[in-house]
Short mmCIF file of C-alpha atoms in Angstrom, two decimals:
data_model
loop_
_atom_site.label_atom_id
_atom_site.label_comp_id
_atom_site.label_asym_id
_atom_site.label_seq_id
_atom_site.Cartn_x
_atom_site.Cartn_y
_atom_site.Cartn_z
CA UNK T 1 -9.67 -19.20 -9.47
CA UNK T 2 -8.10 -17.26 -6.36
CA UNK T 3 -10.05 -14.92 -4.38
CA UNK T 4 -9.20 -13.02 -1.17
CA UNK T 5 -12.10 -11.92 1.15
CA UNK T 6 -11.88 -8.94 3.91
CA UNK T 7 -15.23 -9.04 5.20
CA UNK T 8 -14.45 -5.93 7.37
CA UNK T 9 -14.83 -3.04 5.51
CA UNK T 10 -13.63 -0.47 8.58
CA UNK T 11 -12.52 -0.89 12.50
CA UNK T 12 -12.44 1.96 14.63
CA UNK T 13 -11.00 1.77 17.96
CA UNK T 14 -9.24 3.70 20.41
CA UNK T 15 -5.54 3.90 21.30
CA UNK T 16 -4.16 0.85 23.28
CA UNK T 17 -6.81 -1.49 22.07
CA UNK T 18 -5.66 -4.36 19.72
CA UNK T 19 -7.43 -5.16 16.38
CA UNK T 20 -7.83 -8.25 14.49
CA UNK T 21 -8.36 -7.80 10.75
CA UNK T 22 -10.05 -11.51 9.13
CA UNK T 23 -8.46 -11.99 5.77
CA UNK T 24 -10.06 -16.00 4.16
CA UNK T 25 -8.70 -16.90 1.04
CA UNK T 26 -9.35 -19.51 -1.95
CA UNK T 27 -7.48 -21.47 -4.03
CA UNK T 28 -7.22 -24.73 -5.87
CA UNK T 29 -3.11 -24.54 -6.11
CA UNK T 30 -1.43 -26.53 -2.75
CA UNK T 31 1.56 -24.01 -3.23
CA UNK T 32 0.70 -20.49 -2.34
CA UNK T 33 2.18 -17.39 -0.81
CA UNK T 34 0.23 -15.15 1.51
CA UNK T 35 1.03 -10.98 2.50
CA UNK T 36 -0.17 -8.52 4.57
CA UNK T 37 0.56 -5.02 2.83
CA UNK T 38 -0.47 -1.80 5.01
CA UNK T 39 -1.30 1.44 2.83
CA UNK T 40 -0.79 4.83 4.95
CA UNK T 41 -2.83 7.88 3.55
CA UNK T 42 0.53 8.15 1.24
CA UNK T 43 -0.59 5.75 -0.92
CA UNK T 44 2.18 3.63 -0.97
CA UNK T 45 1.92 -0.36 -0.43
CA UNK T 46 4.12 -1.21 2.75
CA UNK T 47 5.32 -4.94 2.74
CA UNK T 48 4.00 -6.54 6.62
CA UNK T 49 5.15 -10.16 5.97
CA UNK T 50 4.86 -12.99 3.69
CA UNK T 51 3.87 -16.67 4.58
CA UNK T 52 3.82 -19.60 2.33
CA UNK T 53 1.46 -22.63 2.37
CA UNK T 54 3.89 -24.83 4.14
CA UNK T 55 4.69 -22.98 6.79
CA UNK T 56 1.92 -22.82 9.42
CA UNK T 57 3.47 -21.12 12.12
CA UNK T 58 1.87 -18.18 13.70
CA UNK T 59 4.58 -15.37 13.82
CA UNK T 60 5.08 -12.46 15.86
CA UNK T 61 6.81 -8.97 15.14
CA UNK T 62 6.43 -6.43 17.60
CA UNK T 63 3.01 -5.41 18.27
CA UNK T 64 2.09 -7.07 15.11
CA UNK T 65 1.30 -11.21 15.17
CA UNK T 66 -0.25 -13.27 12.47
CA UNK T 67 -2.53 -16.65 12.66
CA UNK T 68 -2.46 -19.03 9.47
CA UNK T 69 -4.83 -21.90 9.40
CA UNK T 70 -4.81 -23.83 6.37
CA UNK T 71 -8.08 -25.71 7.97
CA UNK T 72 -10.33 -22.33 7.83
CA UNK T 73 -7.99 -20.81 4.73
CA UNK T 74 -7.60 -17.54 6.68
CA UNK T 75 -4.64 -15.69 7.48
CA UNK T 76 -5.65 -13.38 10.36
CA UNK T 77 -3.63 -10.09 11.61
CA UNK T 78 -3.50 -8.92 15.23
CA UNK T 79 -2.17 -5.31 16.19
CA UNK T 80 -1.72 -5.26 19.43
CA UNK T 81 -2.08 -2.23 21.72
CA UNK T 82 -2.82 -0.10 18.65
CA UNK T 83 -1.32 3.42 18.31
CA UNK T 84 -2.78 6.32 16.43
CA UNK T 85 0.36 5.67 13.46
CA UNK T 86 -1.24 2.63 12.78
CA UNK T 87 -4.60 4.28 10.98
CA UNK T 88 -4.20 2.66 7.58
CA UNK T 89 -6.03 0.65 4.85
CA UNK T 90 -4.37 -2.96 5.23
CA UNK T 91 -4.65 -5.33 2.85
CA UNK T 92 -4.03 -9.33 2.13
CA UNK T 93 -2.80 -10.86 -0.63
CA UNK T 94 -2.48 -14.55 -2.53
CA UNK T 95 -0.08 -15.28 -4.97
CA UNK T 96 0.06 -18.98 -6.53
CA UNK T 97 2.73 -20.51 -8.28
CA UNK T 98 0.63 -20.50 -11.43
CA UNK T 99 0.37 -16.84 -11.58
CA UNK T 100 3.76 -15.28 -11.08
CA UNK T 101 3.38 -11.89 -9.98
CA UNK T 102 0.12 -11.65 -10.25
CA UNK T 103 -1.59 -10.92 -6.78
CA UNK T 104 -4.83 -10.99 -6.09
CA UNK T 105 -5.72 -8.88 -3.35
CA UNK T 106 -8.31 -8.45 -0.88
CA UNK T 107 -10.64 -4.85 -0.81
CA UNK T 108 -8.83 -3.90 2.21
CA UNK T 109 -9.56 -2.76 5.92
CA UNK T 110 -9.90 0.65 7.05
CA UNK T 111 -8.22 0.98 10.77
CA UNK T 112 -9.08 4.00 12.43
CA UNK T 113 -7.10 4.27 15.87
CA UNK T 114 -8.47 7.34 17.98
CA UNK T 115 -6.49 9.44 20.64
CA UNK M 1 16.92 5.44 -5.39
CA UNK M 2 16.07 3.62 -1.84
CA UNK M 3 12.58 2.79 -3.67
CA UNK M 4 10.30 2.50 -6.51
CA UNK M 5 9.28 5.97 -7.58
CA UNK M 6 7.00 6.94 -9.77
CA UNK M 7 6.18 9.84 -11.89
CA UNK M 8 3.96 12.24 -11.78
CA UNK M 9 1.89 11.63 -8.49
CA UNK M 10 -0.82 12.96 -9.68
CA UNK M 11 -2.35 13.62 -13.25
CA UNK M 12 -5.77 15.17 -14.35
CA UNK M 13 -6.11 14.92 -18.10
CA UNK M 14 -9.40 15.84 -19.89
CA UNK M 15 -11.08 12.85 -21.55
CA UNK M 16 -9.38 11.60 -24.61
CA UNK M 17 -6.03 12.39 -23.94
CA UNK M 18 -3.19 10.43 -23.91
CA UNK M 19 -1.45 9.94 -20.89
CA UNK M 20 2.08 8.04 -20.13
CA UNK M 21 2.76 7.04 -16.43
CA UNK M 22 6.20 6.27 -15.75
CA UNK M 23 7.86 4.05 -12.91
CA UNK M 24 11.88 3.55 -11.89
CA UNK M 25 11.64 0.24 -10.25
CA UNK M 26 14.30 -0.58 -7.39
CA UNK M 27 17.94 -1.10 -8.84
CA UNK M 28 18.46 -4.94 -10.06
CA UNK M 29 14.82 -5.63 -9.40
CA UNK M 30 14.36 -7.82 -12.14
CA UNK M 31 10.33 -7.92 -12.10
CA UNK M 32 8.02 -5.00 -12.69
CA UNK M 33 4.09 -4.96 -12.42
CA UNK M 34 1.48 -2.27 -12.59
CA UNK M 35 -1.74 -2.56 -10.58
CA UNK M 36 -4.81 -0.09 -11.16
CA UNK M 37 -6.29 0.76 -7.69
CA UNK M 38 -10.11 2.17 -8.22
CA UNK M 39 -11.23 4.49 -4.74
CA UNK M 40 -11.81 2.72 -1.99
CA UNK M 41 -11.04 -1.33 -3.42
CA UNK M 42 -7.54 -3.29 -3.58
CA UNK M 43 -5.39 -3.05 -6.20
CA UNK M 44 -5.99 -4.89 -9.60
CA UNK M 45 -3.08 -6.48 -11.86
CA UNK M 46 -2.64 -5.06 -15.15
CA UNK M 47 0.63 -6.29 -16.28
CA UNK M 48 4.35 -8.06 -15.54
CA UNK M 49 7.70 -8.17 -17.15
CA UNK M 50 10.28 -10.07 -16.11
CA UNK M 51 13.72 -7.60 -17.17
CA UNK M 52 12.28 -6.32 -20.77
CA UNK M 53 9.92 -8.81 -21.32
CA UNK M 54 6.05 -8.60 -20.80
CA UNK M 55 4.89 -11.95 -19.59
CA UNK M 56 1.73 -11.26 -18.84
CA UNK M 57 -0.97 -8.46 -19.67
CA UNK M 58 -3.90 -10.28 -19.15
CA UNK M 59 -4.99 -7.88 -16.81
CA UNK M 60 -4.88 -4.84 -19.09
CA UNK M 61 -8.49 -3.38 -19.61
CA UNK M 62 -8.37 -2.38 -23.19
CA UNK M 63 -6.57 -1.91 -26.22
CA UNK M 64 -6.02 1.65 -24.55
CA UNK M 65 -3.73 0.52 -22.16
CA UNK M 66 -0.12 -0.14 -23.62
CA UNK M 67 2.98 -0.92 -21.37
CA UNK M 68 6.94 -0.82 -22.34
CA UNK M 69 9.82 -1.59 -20.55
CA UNK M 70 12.48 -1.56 -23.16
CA UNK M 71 15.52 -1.81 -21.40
CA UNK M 72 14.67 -3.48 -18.30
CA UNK M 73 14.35 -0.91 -15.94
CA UNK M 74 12.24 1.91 -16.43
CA UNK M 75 8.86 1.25 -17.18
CA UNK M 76 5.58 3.11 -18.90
CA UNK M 77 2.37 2.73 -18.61
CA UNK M 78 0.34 4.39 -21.64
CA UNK M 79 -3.30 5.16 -21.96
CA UNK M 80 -4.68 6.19 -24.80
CA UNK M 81 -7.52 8.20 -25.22
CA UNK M 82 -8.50 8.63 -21.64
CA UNK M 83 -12.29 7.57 -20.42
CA UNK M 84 -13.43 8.54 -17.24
CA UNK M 85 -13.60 4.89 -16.03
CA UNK M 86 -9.68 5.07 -16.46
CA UNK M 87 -9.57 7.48 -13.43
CA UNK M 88 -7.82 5.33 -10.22
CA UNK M 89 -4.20 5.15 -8.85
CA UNK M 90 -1.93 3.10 -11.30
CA UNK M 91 0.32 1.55 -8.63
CA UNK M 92 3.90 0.12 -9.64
CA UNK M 93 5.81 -2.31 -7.91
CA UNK M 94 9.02 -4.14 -8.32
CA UNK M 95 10.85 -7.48 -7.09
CA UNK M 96 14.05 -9.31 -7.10
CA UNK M 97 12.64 -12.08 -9.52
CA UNK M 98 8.85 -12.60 -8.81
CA UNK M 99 10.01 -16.44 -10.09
CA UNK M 100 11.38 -16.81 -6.71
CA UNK M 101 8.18 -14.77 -5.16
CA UNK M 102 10.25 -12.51 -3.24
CA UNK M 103 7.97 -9.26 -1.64
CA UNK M 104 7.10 -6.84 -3.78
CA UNK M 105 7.51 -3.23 -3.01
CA UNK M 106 5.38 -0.81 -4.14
CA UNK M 107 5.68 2.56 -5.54
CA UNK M 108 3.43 5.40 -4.17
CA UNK M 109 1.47 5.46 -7.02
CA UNK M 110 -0.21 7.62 -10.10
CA UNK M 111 -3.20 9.10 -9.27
CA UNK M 112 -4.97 9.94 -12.51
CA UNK M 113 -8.27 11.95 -12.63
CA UNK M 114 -9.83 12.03 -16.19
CA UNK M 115 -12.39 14.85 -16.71
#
């Protein structure tokens, strides 16, 4: 079975601060892909990035930057220096080979960047 | 269009009416889901077809829920006889070939209020 756990339910901070949202994951399947999707108060999913289970590499875009550790099966995203367009629910997802199309996503985290 | 619209953005329909959702995936995306999205959690899978067929439905709730993608492209999401339970975002999304587990891109979503 494939879960995906966001223990934070909400992080508040203020403009300039960086944010780390946790995202841990389970699955039995050694072939898996893992996203980051951010949803803006438009409702729409925005793709962030997609990692797959060989590929261990901690990546950076811009303010954004992403840890993978196959050792603690989490998949953590940093904002750096966090700007008020960045309030948003984010969420993480799984997909497994064994489930095409099916992704099983985490309840999200609520970032709230203050002025 | 640019990206996957769907149609209407909002619905309120009194309980035990039918509804039909509709989504226009991106051009030669050959893979189409729907996701239910209840307040405040991640989105859920209902359903995937790969060009016209449905692969997987597993994720439908009930024998309410119908989906049809008859030519490929265009996709509906049907829900008969409306409960209040059925009231969430129905969120549609789209990929190149979810075989190949390209990023999906998402729609902006349904939201349907039963009363």
């Amino acid at each position: 079975a494939q879960k995906v756990t966001q223990a934070q339910t909400e992080i508040s901070v203020v403009e300039k601060e960086d944010v780390t949202l946790d995202c841990v994951y389970e699955t039995r399947d050694t072939t898996y892909y893992l996203f980051w999707y951010k949803q803006p108060p438009s409702g729409e999913l925005v793709f962030l990035i997609r990692r797959n289970s060989f590929d261990e590499q901690n990546e950076i875009s811009g303010r954004y930057s992403w840890n993978f550790q196959k050792s603690t099966s989490s998949f953590n995203f940093t904002i750096t220096a966090s700007q008020v367009v960045d309030s948003a629910v984010y969420f993480c997802a799984l997909l497994t080979t064994d489930s095409w199309g099916k992704f099983q996503f985490g309840a999200g985290t609520q970032v709230v960047v203050t002025p | 269009g640019a990206g996957v619209s769907q149609s209407p953005r909002y619905k309120v329909a009194k309980r035990g009416q039918d509804v039909a959702l509709r989504c226009d995936p991106i051009s030669g995306h050959v893979s189409l889901f729907w996701y239910q999205q209840a307040l405040g959690q991640g989105p859920e899978f209902l359903t995937y077809f790969q060009n016209e067929a449905q692969l997987d439905k597993s994720g439908l709730p009930s024998d309410r829920f119908f989906a049809e993608r008859p030519e490929g492209s265009v996709s509906t999401l049907k829900i008969q006889r409306t409960q209040q339970e059925d009231s969430a975002v129905y969120l549609c999304a789209s990929s190149l070939d979810a075989a190949l587990n390209t990023e999906a891109f998402f729609g902006q979503g349904t939201r349907l209020t039963v009363v």
